[in-house]
CSV table of C-alpha atoms and ligand atoms in Angstrom, one decimal:
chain,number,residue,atom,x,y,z
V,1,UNK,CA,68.8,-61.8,-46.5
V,2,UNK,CA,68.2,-59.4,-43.5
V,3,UNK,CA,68.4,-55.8,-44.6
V,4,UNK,CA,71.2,-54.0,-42.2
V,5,UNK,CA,70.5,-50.5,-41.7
V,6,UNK,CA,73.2,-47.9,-44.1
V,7,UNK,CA,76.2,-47.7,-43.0
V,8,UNK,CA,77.7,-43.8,-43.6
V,9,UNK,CA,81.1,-44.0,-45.1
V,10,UNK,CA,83.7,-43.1,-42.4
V,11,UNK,CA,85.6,-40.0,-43.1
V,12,UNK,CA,88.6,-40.8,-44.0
V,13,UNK,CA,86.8,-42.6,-46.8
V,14,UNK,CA,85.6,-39.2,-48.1
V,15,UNK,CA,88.8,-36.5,-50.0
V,16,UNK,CA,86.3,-33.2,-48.5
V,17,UNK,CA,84.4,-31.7,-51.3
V,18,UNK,CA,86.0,-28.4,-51.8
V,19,UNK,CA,89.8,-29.8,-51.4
V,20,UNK,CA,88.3,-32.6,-54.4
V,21,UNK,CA,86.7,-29.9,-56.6
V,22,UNK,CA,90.1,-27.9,-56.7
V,23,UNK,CA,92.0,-30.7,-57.5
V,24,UNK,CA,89.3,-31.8,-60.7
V,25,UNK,CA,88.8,-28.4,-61.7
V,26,UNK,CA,92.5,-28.1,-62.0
V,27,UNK,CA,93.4,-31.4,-63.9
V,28,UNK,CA,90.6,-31.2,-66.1
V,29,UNK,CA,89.1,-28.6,-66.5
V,30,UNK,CA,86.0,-29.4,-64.6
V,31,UNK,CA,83.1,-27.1,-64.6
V,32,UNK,CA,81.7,-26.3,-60.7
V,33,UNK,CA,78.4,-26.7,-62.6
V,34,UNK,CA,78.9,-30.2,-63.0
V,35,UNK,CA,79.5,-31.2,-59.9
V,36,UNK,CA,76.7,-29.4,-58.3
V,37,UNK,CA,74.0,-31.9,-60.5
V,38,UNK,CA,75.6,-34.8,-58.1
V,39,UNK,CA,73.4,-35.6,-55.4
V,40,UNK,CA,74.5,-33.9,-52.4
V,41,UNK,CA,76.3,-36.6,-49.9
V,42,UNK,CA,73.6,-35.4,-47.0
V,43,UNK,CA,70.3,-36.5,-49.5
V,44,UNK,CA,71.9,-39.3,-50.5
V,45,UNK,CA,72.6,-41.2,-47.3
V,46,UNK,CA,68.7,-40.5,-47.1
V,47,UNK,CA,68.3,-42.1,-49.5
V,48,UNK,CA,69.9,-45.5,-48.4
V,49,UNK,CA,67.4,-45.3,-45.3
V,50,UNK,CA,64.8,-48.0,-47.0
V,51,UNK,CA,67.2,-50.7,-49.2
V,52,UNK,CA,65.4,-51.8,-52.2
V,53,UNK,CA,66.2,-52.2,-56.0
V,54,UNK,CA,68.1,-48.6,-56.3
V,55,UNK,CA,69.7,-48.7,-53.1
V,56,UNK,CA,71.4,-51.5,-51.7
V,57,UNK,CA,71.8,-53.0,-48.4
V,58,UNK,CA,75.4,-53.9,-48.8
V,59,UNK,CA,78.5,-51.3,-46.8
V,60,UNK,CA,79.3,-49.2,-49.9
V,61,UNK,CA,83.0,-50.1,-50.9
V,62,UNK,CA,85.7,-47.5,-49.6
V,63,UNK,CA,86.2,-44.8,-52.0
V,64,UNK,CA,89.7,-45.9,-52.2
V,65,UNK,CA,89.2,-49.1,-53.1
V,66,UNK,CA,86.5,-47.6,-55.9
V,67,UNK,CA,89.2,-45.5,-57.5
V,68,UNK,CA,92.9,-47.6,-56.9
V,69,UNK,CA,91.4,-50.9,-57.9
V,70,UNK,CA,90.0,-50.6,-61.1
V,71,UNK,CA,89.8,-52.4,-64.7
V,72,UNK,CA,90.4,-49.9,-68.0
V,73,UNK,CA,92.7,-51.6,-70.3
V,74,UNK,CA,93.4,-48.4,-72.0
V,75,UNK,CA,95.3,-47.1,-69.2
V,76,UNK,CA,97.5,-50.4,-68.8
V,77,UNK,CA,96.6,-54.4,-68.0
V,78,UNK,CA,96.7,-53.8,-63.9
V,79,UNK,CA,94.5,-52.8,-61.4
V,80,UNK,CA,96.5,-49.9,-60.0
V,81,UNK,CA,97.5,-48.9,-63.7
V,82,UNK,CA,94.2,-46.2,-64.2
V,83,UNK,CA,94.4,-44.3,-61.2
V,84,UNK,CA,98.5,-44.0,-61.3
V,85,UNK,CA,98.1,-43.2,-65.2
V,86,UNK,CA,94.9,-41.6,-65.9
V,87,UNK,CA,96.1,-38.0,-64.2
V,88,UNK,CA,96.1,-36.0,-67.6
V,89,UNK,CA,93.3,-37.7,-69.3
V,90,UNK,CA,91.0,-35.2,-70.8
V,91,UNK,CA,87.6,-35.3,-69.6
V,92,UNK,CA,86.4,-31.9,-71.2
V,93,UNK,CA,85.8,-30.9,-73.5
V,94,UNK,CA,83.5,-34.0,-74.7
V,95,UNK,CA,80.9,-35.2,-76.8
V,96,UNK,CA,78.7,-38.0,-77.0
V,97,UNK,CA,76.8,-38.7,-80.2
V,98,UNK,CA,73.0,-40.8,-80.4
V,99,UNK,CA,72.9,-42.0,-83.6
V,100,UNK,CA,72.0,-44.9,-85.9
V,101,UNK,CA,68.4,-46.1,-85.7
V,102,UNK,CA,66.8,-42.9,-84.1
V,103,UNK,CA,64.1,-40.1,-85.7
V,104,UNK,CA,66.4,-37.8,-83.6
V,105,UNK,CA,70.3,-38.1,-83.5
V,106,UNK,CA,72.0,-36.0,-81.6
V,107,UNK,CA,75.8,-34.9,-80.9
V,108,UNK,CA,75.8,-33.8,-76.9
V,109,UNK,CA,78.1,-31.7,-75.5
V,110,UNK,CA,78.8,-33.7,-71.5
V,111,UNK,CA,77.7,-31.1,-69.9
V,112,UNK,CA,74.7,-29.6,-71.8
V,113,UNK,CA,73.8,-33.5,-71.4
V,114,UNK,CA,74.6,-33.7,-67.4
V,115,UNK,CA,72.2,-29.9,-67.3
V,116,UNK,CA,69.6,-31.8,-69.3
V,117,UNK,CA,69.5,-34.9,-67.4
V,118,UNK,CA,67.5,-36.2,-64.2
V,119,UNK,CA,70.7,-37.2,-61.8
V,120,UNK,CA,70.1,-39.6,-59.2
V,121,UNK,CA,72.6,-41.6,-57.0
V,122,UNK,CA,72.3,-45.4,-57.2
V,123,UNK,CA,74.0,-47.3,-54.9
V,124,UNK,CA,74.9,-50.3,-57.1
V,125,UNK,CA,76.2,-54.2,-56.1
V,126,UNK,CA,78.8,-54.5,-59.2
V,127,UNK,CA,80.4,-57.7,-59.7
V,128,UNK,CA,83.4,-58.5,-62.0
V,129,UNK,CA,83.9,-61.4,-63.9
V,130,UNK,CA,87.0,-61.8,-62.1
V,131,UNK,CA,85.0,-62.7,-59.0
V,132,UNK,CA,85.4,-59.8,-57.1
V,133,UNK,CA,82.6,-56.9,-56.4
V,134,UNK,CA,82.3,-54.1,-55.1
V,135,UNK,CA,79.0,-51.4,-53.8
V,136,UNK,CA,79.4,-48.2,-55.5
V,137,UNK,CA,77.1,-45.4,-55.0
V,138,UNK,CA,77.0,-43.7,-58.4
V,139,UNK,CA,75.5,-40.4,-59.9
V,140,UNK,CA,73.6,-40.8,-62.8
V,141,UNK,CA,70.5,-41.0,-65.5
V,142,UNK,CA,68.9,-43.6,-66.7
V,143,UNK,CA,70.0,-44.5,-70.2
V,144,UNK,CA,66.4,-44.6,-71.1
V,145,UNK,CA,65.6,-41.3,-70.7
V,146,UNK,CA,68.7,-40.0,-73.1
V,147,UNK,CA,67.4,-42.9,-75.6
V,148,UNK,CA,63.7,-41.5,-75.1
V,149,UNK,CA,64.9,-38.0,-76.3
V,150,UNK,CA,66.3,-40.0,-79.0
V,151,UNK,CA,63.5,-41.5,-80.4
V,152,UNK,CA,64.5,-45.2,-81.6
V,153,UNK,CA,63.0,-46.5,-84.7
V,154,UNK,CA,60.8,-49.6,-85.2
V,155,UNK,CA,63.9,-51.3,-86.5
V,156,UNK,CA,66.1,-50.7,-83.9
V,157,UNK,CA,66.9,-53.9,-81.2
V,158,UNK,CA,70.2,-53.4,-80.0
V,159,UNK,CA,72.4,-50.3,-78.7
V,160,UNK,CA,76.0,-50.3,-79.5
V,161,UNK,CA,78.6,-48.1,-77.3
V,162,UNK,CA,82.1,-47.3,-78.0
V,163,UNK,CA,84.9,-45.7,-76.1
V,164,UNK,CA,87.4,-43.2,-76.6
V,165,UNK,CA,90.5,-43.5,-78.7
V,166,UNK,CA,93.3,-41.4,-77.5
V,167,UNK,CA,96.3,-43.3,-77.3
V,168,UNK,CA,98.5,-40.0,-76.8
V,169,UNK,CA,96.8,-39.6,-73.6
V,170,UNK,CA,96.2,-43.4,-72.8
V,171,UNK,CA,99.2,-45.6,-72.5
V,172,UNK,CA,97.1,-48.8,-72.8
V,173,UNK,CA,96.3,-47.8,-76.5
V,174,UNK,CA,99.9,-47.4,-77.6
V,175,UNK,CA,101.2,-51.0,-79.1
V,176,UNK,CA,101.2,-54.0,-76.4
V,177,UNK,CA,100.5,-57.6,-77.8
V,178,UNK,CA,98.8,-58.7,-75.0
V,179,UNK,CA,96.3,-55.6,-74.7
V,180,UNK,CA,92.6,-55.1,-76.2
V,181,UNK,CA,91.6,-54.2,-79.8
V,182,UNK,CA,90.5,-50.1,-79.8
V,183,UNK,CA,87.9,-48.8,-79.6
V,184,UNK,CA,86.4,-50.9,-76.3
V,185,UNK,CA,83.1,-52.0,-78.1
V,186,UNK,CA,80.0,-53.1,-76.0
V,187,UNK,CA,76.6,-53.9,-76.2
V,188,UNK,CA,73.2,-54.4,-75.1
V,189,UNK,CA,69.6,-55.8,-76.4
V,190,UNK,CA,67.2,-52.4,-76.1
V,191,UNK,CA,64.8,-54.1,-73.9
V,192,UNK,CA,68.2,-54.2,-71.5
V,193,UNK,CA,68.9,-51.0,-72.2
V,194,UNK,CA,66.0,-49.0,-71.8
V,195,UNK,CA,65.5,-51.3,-68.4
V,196,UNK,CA,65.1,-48.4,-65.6
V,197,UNK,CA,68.2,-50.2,-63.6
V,198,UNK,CA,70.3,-49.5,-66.1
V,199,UNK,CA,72.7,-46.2,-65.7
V,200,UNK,CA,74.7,-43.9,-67.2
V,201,UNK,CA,76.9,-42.8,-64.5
V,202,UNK,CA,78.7,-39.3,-64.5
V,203,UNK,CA,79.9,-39.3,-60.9
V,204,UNK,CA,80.3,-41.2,-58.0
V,205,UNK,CA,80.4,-41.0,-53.9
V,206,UNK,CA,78.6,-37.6,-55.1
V,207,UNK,CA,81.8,-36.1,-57.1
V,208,UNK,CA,82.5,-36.1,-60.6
V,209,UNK,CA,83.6,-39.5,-62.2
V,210,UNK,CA,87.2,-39.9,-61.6
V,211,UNK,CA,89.1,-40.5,-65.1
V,212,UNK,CA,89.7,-44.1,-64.0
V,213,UNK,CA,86.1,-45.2,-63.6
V,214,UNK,CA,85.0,-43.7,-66.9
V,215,UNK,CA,85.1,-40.1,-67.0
V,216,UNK,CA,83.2,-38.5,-67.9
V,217,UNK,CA,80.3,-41.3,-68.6
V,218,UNK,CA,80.4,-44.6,-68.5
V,219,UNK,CA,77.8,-47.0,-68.6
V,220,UNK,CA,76.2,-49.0,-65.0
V,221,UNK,CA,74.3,-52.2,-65.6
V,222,UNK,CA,74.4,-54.0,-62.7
V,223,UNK,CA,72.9,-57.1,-63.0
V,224,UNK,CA,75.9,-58.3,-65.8
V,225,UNK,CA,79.4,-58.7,-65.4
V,226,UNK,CA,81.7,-55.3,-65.0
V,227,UNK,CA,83.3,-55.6,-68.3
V,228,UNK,CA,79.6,-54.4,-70.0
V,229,UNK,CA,79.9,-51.7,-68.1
V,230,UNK,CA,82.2,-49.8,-70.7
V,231,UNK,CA,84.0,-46.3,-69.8
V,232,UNK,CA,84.4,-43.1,-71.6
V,233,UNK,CA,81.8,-43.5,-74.0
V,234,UNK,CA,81.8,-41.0,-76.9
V,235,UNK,CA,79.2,-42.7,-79.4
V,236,UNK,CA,76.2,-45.0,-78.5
V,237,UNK,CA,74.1,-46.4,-81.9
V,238,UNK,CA,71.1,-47.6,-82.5
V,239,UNK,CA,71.3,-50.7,-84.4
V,240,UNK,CA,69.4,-53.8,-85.8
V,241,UNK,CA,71.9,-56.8,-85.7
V,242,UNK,CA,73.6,-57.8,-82.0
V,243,UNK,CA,77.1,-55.7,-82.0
V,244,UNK,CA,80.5,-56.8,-81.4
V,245,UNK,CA,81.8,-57.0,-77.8
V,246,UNK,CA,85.2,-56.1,-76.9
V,247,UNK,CA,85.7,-59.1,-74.4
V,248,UNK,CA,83.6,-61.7,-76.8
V,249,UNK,CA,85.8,-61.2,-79.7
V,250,UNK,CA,88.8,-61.7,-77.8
V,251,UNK,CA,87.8,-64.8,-76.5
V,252,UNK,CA,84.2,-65.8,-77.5
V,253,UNK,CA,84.3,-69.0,-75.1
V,254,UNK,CA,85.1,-66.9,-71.8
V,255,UNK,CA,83.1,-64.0,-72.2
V,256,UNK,CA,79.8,-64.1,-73.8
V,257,UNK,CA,77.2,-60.9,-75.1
V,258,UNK,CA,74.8,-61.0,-72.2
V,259,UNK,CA,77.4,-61.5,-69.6
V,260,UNK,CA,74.1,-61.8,-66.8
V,261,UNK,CA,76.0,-62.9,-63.8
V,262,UNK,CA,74.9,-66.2,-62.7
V,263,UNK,CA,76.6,-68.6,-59.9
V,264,UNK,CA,75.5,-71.6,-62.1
V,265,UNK,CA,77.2,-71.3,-64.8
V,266,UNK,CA,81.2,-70.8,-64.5
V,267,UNK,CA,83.9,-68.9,-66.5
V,268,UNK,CA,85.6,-72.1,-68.2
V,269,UNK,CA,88.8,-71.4,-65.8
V,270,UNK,CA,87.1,-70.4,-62.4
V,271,UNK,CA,83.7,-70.7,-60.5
V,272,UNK,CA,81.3,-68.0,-60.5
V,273,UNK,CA,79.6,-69.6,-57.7
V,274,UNK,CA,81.2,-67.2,-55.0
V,275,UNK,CA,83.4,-63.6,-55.0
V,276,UNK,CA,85.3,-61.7,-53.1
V,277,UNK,CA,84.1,-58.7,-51.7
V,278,UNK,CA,87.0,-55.8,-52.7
V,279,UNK,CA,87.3,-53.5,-49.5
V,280,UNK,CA,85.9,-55.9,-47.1
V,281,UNK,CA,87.5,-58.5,-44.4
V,282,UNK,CA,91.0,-58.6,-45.6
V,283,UNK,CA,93.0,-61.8,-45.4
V,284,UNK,CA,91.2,-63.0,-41.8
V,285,UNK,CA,88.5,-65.2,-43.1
V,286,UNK,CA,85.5,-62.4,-44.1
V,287,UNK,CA,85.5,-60.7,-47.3
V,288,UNK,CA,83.5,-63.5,-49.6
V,289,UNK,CA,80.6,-64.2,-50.1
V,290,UNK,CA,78.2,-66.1,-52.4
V,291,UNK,CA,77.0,-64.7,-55.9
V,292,UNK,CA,73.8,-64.2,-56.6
V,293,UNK,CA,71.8,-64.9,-59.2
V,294,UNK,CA,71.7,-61.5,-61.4
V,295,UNK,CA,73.6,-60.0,-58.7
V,296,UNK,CA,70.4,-59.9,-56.9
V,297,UNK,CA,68.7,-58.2,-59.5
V,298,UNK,CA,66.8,-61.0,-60.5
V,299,UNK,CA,63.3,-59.9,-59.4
V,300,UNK,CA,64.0,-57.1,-61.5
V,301,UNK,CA,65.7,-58.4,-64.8
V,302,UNK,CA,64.3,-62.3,-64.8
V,303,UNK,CA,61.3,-61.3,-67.0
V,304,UNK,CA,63.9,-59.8,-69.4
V,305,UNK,CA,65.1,-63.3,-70.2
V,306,UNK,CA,61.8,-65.5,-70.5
V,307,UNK,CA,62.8,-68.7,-71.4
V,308,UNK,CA,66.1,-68.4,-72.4
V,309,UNK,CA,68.6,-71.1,-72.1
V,310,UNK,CA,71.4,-68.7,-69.6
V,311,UNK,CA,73.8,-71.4,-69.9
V,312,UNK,CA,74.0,-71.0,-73.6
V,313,UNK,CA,73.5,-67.3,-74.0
V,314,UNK,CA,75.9,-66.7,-71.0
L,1,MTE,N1,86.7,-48.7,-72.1
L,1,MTE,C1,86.8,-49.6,-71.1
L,1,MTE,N2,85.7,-49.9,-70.3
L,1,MTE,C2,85.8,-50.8,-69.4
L,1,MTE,C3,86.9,-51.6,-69.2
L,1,MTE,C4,88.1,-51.3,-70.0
L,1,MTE,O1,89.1,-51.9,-70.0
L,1,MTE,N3,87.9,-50.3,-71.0
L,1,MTE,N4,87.0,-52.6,-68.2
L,1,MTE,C5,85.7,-53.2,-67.8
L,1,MTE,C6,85.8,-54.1,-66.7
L,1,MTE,S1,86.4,-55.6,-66.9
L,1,MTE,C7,85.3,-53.7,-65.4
L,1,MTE,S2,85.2,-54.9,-64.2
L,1,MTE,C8,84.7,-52.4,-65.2
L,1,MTE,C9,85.5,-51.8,-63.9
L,1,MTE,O2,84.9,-50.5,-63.6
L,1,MTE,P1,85.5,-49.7,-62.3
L,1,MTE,O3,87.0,-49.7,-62.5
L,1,MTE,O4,84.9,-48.4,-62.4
L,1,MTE,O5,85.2,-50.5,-61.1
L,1,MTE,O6,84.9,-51.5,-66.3
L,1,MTE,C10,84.6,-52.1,-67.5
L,1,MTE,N5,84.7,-51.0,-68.6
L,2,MO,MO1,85.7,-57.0,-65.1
């Protein structure tokens, strides 16, 4: 595929900084220290100037796309449900906890963590299992460097993540027969994890993480379907056995633990084989466009998965 050269986001795609800072630091809290780790917009779209593994081709999705069509159960079943009831969500203060299989666990406070961390922005091809996808440009570390300072043991293999329980701020969480069990549970093989494409993101188009993408970290890996990618994580363990998943033990056929995405091998009620592009085309025929195999991250991730069979470890 022929690279294109990076598009800028148009303007109205952008809430200006300083009218977006007042806003956050109202709602939640948020410190300007935070914010000014984020890659500045101007080094960013630098960045973009030579496409490659980190930053790709593709016309980022429009911010308002990013942030009004979103998945995060906890905040109700449909896709505008986050952003219209995520508004008093809590965000700080925070803590994440590193524990389980490591010489060095650690409670960390978000922004001690943020202070401590090497923030880049990644501009990410993400692809639901839905069949949709978007581009988001994100701001974050690489989860291996916060394992590194961890120190796993021998005996750790896999990394297990939970999310936030707060059901008096998080209408999802309060009853409903057709929701999610609580905590949302995910995780990954530590070769997957400590893979340098794989992110923990704390902001995106260069601004704090809005509450309905996962404030105030949430995990990127963006060579597997969206729903690994879980939000508003408060504990991530070190473990020996394969975790439970959220989605796989809701329905264990549909949604499997490595969740690669992969064009050959489709969700028992739709095709993989194609997706439509969220923000792009609209209803006159653009829009779609074919899947790739590991989202295009195959160069990157293949050697992750040696021999496996994909079509039974899907
Ligand atoms: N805690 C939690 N994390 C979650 C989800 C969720 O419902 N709860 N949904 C997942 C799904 S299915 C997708 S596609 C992505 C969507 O991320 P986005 O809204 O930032 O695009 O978040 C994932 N992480
Ligand atoms: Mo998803």
């Amino acid at each position: 595929m022929a690279h294109t050269p990076y598009p800028r986001p148009s303007p109205d795609e952008i809430t200006p900084r300083s009218v977006w800072l007042s806003r956050r630091t109202l709602l939640a809290g948020v410190t300007m220290g935070v914010a000014s780790r984020l890659v500045p917009r101007a080094r960013a779209e630098t960045l973009h100037a030579r496409p490659g593994p980190f930053q790709a081709a593709e016309k980022p999705t429009p911010l308002s796309d990013v942030t009004h069509y979103n998945n995060f159960y906890e905040f109700g079943l449909d896709k505008g449900d986050p952003a219209a009831l995520s508004a008093s969500f809590a965000a700080r203060p925070w803590t994440l906890s590193v524990e389980g299989l490591v010489a060095r666990p650690r409670v960390w406070d978000i922004d001690q963590l943020i202070a401590a961390m090497p923030i880049e922005e990644r501009l990410y091809r993400m692809r639901c299992v839905e069949a949709w996808s978007m581009v988001i440009p994100w701001d974050g570390f690489p989860l291996s460097s916060l394992l590194a300072q961890a120190e796993p043991l021998g005996s750790a293999r896999y990394v297990a993540f939970e999310s936030v329980v707060r059901p008096a701020q998080m209408p999802g969480q309060r009853g409903g027969l057709d929701s999610l069990g609580w905590p949302y549970v995910e995780g990954l093989r530590l070769d997957e994890a400590m893979h340098p494409l794989t992110l923990l993101a704390v902001g995106l188009y260069g601004e704090t993480l809005p509450n309905q993408n996962g404030a105030p970290v949430r995990l990127v890996v963006p060579w597997k379907y969206g729903f690994k990618g879980i939000k508003s994580i408060t504990r991530i363990r070190l473990v020996e056995k394969q975790p439970p998943t959220t989605w796989n033990q809701m329905n264990a056929d549909e949604y499997g633990f490595f969740a690669n995405v992969n064009p050959e091998v489709d969700h028992p009620r739709w095709s993989q084989a194609s997706e439509r592009v969220i923000g792009a085309g609209g209803f006159l025929g653009g829009g779609r466009k074919k899947t790739l195999m590991f989202n295009g991250y195959g160069e990157q991730v293949a050697g992750l998965y040696g021999t496996m069979d994909l079509r039974r470890n899907y």
